[in-house]
Amino acid sequence: MYAVIRTGGKQYRVTPGDVIRVENQGDGKDGKVEFSDVLAVSGGEGQIGKPQSEALVTGEVVEQGRGAKILVFHYKRKKQYKKLRGHRQGYTAVRITEIAFDGQTFKAPELPKKEPKQKKAPLEVVEAPKAEAKAGKASAKKAAAKKPAAKKAAPKKKK
């Protein structure tokens, strides 16, 4: 079962469970969006028809954001005219939840709920039991790391 809807000046072929990016739609009520401009609906056994009665496609808002940046560069040769502008088109990602047509409804399967991650407990600092052995090693390292005295510079020659 699929439907062809029109929104934002574009047409989309949707089935229950699809996620589509459309022009900014707003949140709707409780994150639900209804598309009433249905151009075609497929029935069973490959039948496709123009909806005579009221057909309705509903979805839920998944996210809202902005697309990739597009650079618009205007240039006129020999006239020293250059203009560079950027543009990011806003979008709303909508998951199609239901297609209703002629008293029938086709619903998308429910997504499993994500459980929030549990926060880890802070780590406790544990002291090393062999502190005496480490102290002996540290004094040996200091003795080995001691550098010999630096050589003195030779006196300057007189002219």
PDB file of C-alpha atoms in Angstrom:
ATOM      1  CA  MET A   1       0.000   0.000   0.000  1.00  0.00           C
ATOM      2  CA  TYR A   2       1.392   3.384  -0.948  1.00  0.00           C
ATOM      3  CA  ALA A   3       0.137   6.881  -1.633  1.00  0.00           C
ATOM      4  CA  VAL A   4       1.356   9.863  -3.618  1.00  0.00           C
ATOM      5  CA  ILE A   5       1.118  13.119  -1.672  1.00  0.00           C
ATOM      6  CA  ARG A   6       1.871  16.732  -2.547  1.00  0.00           C
ATOM      7  CA  THR A   7       3.449  19.102  -0.050  1.00  0.00           C
ATOM      8  CA  GLY A   8       5.826  22.025  -0.349  1.00  0.00           C
ATOM      9  CA  GLY A   9       5.474  22.099  -4.150  1.00  0.00           C
ATOM     10  CA  LYS A  10       6.844  18.562  -4.492  1.00  0.00           C
ATOM     11  CA  GLN A  11       5.295  15.105  -4.787  1.00  0.00           C
ATOM     12  CA  TYR A  12       6.320  12.133  -2.643  1.00  0.00           C
ATOM     13  CA  ARG A  13       5.514   8.424  -2.936  1.00  0.00           C
ATOM     14  CA  VAL A  14       5.097   7.179   0.631  1.00  0.00           C
ATOM     15  CA  THR A  15       4.323   3.915   2.398  1.00  0.00           C
ATOM     16  CA  PRO A  16       3.641   3.416   6.104  1.00  0.00           C
ATOM     17  CA  GLY A  17       6.949   3.519   7.984  1.00  0.00           C
ATOM     18  CA  ASP A  18       8.815   5.718   5.463  1.00  0.00           C
ATOM     19  CA  VAL A  19      10.777   8.753   6.662  1.00  0.00           C
ATOM     20  CA  ILE A  20      10.737  11.672   4.237  1.00  0.00           C
ATOM     21  CA  ARG A  21      12.272  15.149   4.334  1.00  0.00           C
ATOM     22  CA  VAL A  22       9.775  17.838   3.406  1.00  0.00           C
ATOM     23  CA  GLU A  23       9.821  21.621   3.503  1.00  0.00           C
ATOM     24  CA  ASN A  24       9.391  23.118   6.990  1.00  0.00           C
ATOM     25  CA  GLN A  25       6.022  21.990   8.370  1.00  0.00           C
ATOM     26  CA  GLY A  26       5.994  23.219  11.948  1.00  0.00           C
ATOM     27  CA  ASP A  27       5.465  20.849  14.833  1.00  0.00           C
ATOM     28  CA  GLY A  28       1.746  20.349  14.319  1.00  0.00           C
ATOM     29  CA  LYS A  29      -0.247  19.208  17.318  1.00  0.00           C
ATOM     30  CA  ASP A  30       1.673  16.768  19.519  1.00  0.00           C
ATOM     31  CA  GLY A  31       4.242  16.292  16.757  1.00  0.00           C
ATOM     32  CA  LYS A  32       1.637  14.921  14.293  1.00  0.00           C
ATOM     33  CA  VAL A  33       1.386  16.134  10.692  1.00  0.00           C
ATOM     34  CA  GLU A  34      -1.523  15.444   8.310  1.00  0.00           C
ATOM     35  CA  PHE A  35      -1.209  15.505   4.523  1.00  0.00           C
ATOM     36  CA  SER A  36      -4.676  15.938   3.005  1.00  0.00           C
ATOM     37  CA  ASP A  37      -3.496  16.599  -0.569  1.00  0.00           C
ATOM     38  CA  VAL A  38      -3.373  12.940  -1.696  1.00  0.00           C
ATOM     39  CA  LEU A  39      -2.998  12.537  -5.463  1.00  0.00           C
ATOM     40  CA  ALA A  40      -3.152   8.735  -5.795  1.00  0.00           C
ATOM     41  CA  VAL A  41      -3.551   5.672  -3.612  1.00  0.00           C
ATOM     42  CA  SER A  42      -2.644   2.087  -4.452  1.00  0.00           C
ATOM     43  CA  GLY A  43      -5.137  -0.569  -3.490  1.00  0.00           C
ATOM     44  CA  GLY A  44      -4.674  -4.311  -3.284  1.00  0.00           C
ATOM     45  CA  GLU A  45      -3.408  -6.407  -6.199  1.00  0.00           C
ATOM     46  CA  GLY A  46      -1.658  -3.546  -7.987  1.00  0.00           C
ATOM     47  CA  GLN A  47      -4.719  -1.298  -8.361  1.00  0.00           C
ATOM     48  CA  ILE A  48      -3.920   2.390  -8.468  1.00  0.00           C
ATOM     49  CA  GLY A  49      -6.631   5.006  -8.383  1.00  0.00           C
ATOM     50  CA  LYS A  50      -7.298   8.638  -7.838  1.00  0.00           C
ATOM     51  CA  PRO A  51      -9.005   9.004  -4.468  1.00  0.00           C
ATOM     52  CA  GLN A  52     -12.671   9.884  -5.012  1.00  0.00           C
ATOM     53  CA  SER A  53     -13.398  10.115  -1.315  1.00  0.00           C
ATOM     54  CA  GLU A  54     -11.363  11.698   1.428  1.00  0.00           C
ATOM     55  CA  ALA A  55      -7.916  10.136   1.730  1.00  0.00           C
ATOM     56  CA  LEU A  56      -5.568  11.146   4.520  1.00  0.00           C
ATOM     57  CA  VAL A  57      -1.906  10.486   5.229  1.00  0.00           C
ATOM     58  CA  THR A  58      -0.633  11.134   8.751  1.00  0.00           C
ATOM     59  CA  GLY A  59       2.886  11.212  10.104  1.00  0.00           C
ATOM     60  CA  GLU A  60       4.915  12.198  13.114  1.00  0.00           C
ATOM     61  CA  VAL A  61       7.763  14.715  13.203  1.00  0.00           C
ATOM     62  CA  VAL A  62      11.096  12.958  13.699  1.00  0.00           C
ATOM     63  CA  GLU A  63      13.426  15.964  13.503  1.00  0.00           C
ATOM     64  CA  GLN A  64      13.783  19.453  12.164  1.00  0.00           C
ATOM     65  CA  GLY A  65      16.979  20.874  10.775  1.00  0.00           C
ATOM     66  CA  ARG A  66      18.729  22.596   7.932  1.00  0.00           C
ATOM     67  CA  GLY A  67      20.299  21.038   4.870  1.00  0.00           C
ATOM     68  CA  ALA A  68      23.813  21.444   3.510  1.00  0.00           C
ATOM     69  CA  LYS A  69      25.022  24.901   2.523  1.00  0.00           C
ATOM     70  CA  ILE A  70      24.568  25.906  -1.114  1.00  0.00           C
ATOM     71  CA  LEU A  71      26.719  28.756  -2.431  1.00  0.00           C
ATOM     72  CA  VAL A  72      25.059  31.185  -4.854  1.00  0.00           C
ATOM     73  CA  PHE A  73      27.597  33.178  -6.874  1.00  0.00           C
ATOM     74  CA  HIS A  74      26.534  36.066  -9.128  1.00  0.00           C
ATOM     75  CA  TYR A  75      29.137  37.327 -11.605  1.00  0.00           C
ATOM     76  CA  LYS A  76      29.112  39.752 -14.505  1.00  0.00           C
ATOM     77  CA  ARG A  77      32.239  39.785 -16.576  1.00  0.00           C
ATOM     78  CA  LYS A  78      34.048  43.004 -17.431  1.00  0.00           C
ATOM     79  CA  LYS A  79      31.929  44.938 -14.931  1.00  0.00           C
ATOM     80  CA  GLN A  80      33.770  44.084 -11.679  1.00  0.00           C
ATOM     81  CA  TYR A  81      30.564  42.654 -10.219  1.00  0.00           C
ATOM     82  CA  LYS A  82      30.770  39.641  -7.936  1.00  0.00           C
ATOM     83  CA  LYS A  83      28.387  38.606  -5.181  1.00  0.00           C
ATOM     84  CA  LEU A  84      28.559  35.436  -3.068  1.00  0.00           C
ATOM     85  CA  ARG A  85      25.689  34.309  -0.854  1.00  0.00           C
ATOM     86  CA  GLY A  86      25.103  31.108   1.074  1.00  0.00           C
ATOM     87  CA  HIS A  87      21.799  29.353   1.687  1.00  0.00           C
ATOM     88  CA  ARG A  88      20.671  26.472   3.899  1.00  0.00           C
ATOM     89  CA  GLN A  89      17.162  25.176   3.294  1.00  0.00           C
ATOM     90  CA  GLY A  90      15.174  24.139   6.338  1.00  0.00           C
ATOM     91  CA  TYR A  91      13.520  20.721   6.423  1.00  0.00           C
ATOM     92  CA  THR A  92      11.263  18.599   8.588  1.00  0.00           C
ATOM     93  CA  ALA A  93      11.802  14.836   8.706  1.00  0.00           C
ATOM     94  CA  VAL A  94       8.435  13.083   8.956  1.00  0.00           C
ATOM     95  CA  ARG A  95       7.799   9.374   9.581  1.00  0.00           C
ATOM     96  CA  ILE A  96       4.603   8.226   7.841  1.00  0.00           C
ATOM     97  CA  THR A  97       2.462   6.406  10.407  1.00  0.00           C
ATOM     98  CA  GLU A  98      -0.871   5.854   8.657  1.00  0.00           C
ATOM     99  CA  ILE A  99      -2.600   5.963   5.275  1.00  0.00           C
ATOM    100  CA  ALA A 100      -6.418   6.120   5.482  1.00  0.00           C
ATOM    101  CA  PHE A 101      -8.528   5.553   2.344  1.00  0.00           C
ATOM    102  CA  ASP A 102     -12.131   4.314   1.786  1.00  0.00           C
ATOM    103  CA  GLY A 103     -12.612   3.329   5.409  1.00  0.00           C
ATOM    104  CA  GLN A 104      -9.391   1.275   5.434  1.00  0.00           C
ATOM    105  CA  THR A 105      -6.312   2.225   7.394  1.00  0.00           C
ATOM    106  CA  PHE A 106      -2.792   0.981   6.858  1.00  0.00           C
ATOM    107  CA  LYS A 107      -0.535   1.629   9.841  1.00  0.00           C
ATOM    108  CA  ALA A 108       3.229   1.473  10.221  1.00  0.00           C
ATOM    109  CA  PRO A 109       4.656  -0.966  12.769  1.00  0.00           C
ATOM    110  CA  GLU A 110       5.492   0.622  16.097  1.00  0.00           C
ATOM    111  CA  LEU A 111       9.129   1.433  16.732  1.00  0.00           C
ATOM    112  CA  PRO A 112      10.654  -0.025  19.903  1.00  0.00           C
ATOM    113  CA  LYS A 113      11.092   2.542  22.642  1.00  0.00           C
ATOM    114  CA  LYS A 114      14.683   3.470  23.385  1.00  0.00           C
ATOM    115  CA  GLU A 115      15.573   3.257  27.033  1.00  0.00           C
ATOM    116  CA  PRO A 116      17.795   6.034  28.402  1.00  0.00           C
ATOM    117  CA  LYS A 117      21.379   5.049  29.086  1.00  0.00           C
ATOM    118  CA  GLN A 118      22.345   4.586  32.697  1.00  0.00           C
ATOM    119  CA  LYS A 119      25.038   6.885  34.014  1.00  0.00           C
ATOM    120  CA  LYS A 120      28.222   5.229  35.182  1.00  0.00           C
ATOM    121  CA  ALA A 121      29.186   5.544  38.832  1.00  0.00           C
ATOM    122  CA  PRO A 122      32.291   7.688  39.470  1.00  0.00           C
ATOM    123  CA  LEU A 123      35.515   5.726  39.894  1.00  0.00           C
ATOM    124  CA  GLU A 124      36.989   5.424  43.368  1.00  0.00           C
ATOM    125  CA  VAL A 125      40.669   6.127  43.988  1.00  0.00           C
ATOM    126  CA  VAL A 126      42.469   3.132  45.505  1.00  0.00           C
ATOM    127  CA  GLU A 127      45.907   3.585  47.087  1.00  0.00           C
ATOM    128  CA  ALA A 128      48.675   1.182  46.145  1.00  0.00           C
ATOM    129  CA  PRO A 129      49.714  -1.074  49.059  1.00  0.00           C
ATOM    130  CA  LYS A 130      53.416  -1.153  48.079  1.00  0.00           C
ATOM    131  CA  ALA A 131      54.270   2.497  48.564  1.00  0.00           C
ATOM    132  CA  GLU A 132      57.615   1.660  50.219  1.00  0.00           C
ATOM    133  CA  ALA A 133      58.903  -0.287  47.196  1.00  0.00           C
ATOM    134  CA  LYS A 134      58.021   2.602  44.889  1.00  0.00           C
ATOM    135  CA  ALA A 135      59.908   5.054  47.119  1.00  0.00           C
ATOM    136  CA  GLY A 136      63.091   2.936  46.820  1.00  0.00           C
ATOM    137  CA  LYS A 137      62.815   2.869  43.018  1.00  0.00           C
ATOM    138  CA  ALA A 138      62.250   6.625  42.868  1.00  0.00           C
ATOM    139  CA  SER A 139      65.483   7.430  44.766  1.00  0.00           C
ATOM    140  CA  ALA A 140      67.466   5.097  42.459  1.00  0.00           C
ATOM    141  CA  LYS A 141      66.022   6.867  39.411  1.00  0.00           C
ATOM    142  CA  LYS A 142      66.975  10.279  40.815  1.00  0.00           C
ATOM    143  CA  ALA A 143      70.567   9.183  41.322  1.00  0.00           C
ATOM    144  CA  ALA A 144      70.788   7.774  37.781  1.00  0.00           C
ATOM    145  CA  ALA A 145      69.203  10.877  36.287  1.00  0.00           C
ATOM    146  CA  LYS A 146      71.734  13.218  37.897  1.00  0.00           C
ATOM    147  CA  LYS A 147      73.764  14.803  35.111  1.00  0.00           C
ATOM    148  CA  PRO A 148      77.459  15.602  35.284  1.00  0.00           C
ATOM    149  CA  ALA A 149      78.414  19.252  35.736  1.00  0.00           C
ATOM    150  CA  ALA A 150      78.346  21.300  32.554  1.00  0.00           C
ATOM    151  CA  LYS A 151      81.668  22.290  30.988  1.00  0.00           C
ATOM    152  CA  LYS A 152      82.775  25.866  31.332  1.00  0.00           C
ATOM    153  CA  ALA A 153      83.149  28.004  28.260  1.00  0.00           C
ATOM    154  CA  ALA A 154      86.689  28.799  27.135  1.00  0.00           C
ATOM    155  CA  PRO A 155      87.897  32.328  27.841  1.00  0.00           C
ATOM    156  CA  LYS A 156      87.792  34.784  24.909  1.00  0.00           C
ATOM    157  CA  LYS A 157      90.984  35.553  23.099  1.00  0.00           C
ATOM    158  CA  LYS A 158      92.378  39.043  23.325  1.00  0.00           C
ATOM    159  CA  LYS A 159      93.420  40.886  20.197  1.00  0.00           C
TER     160      LYS A 159
END
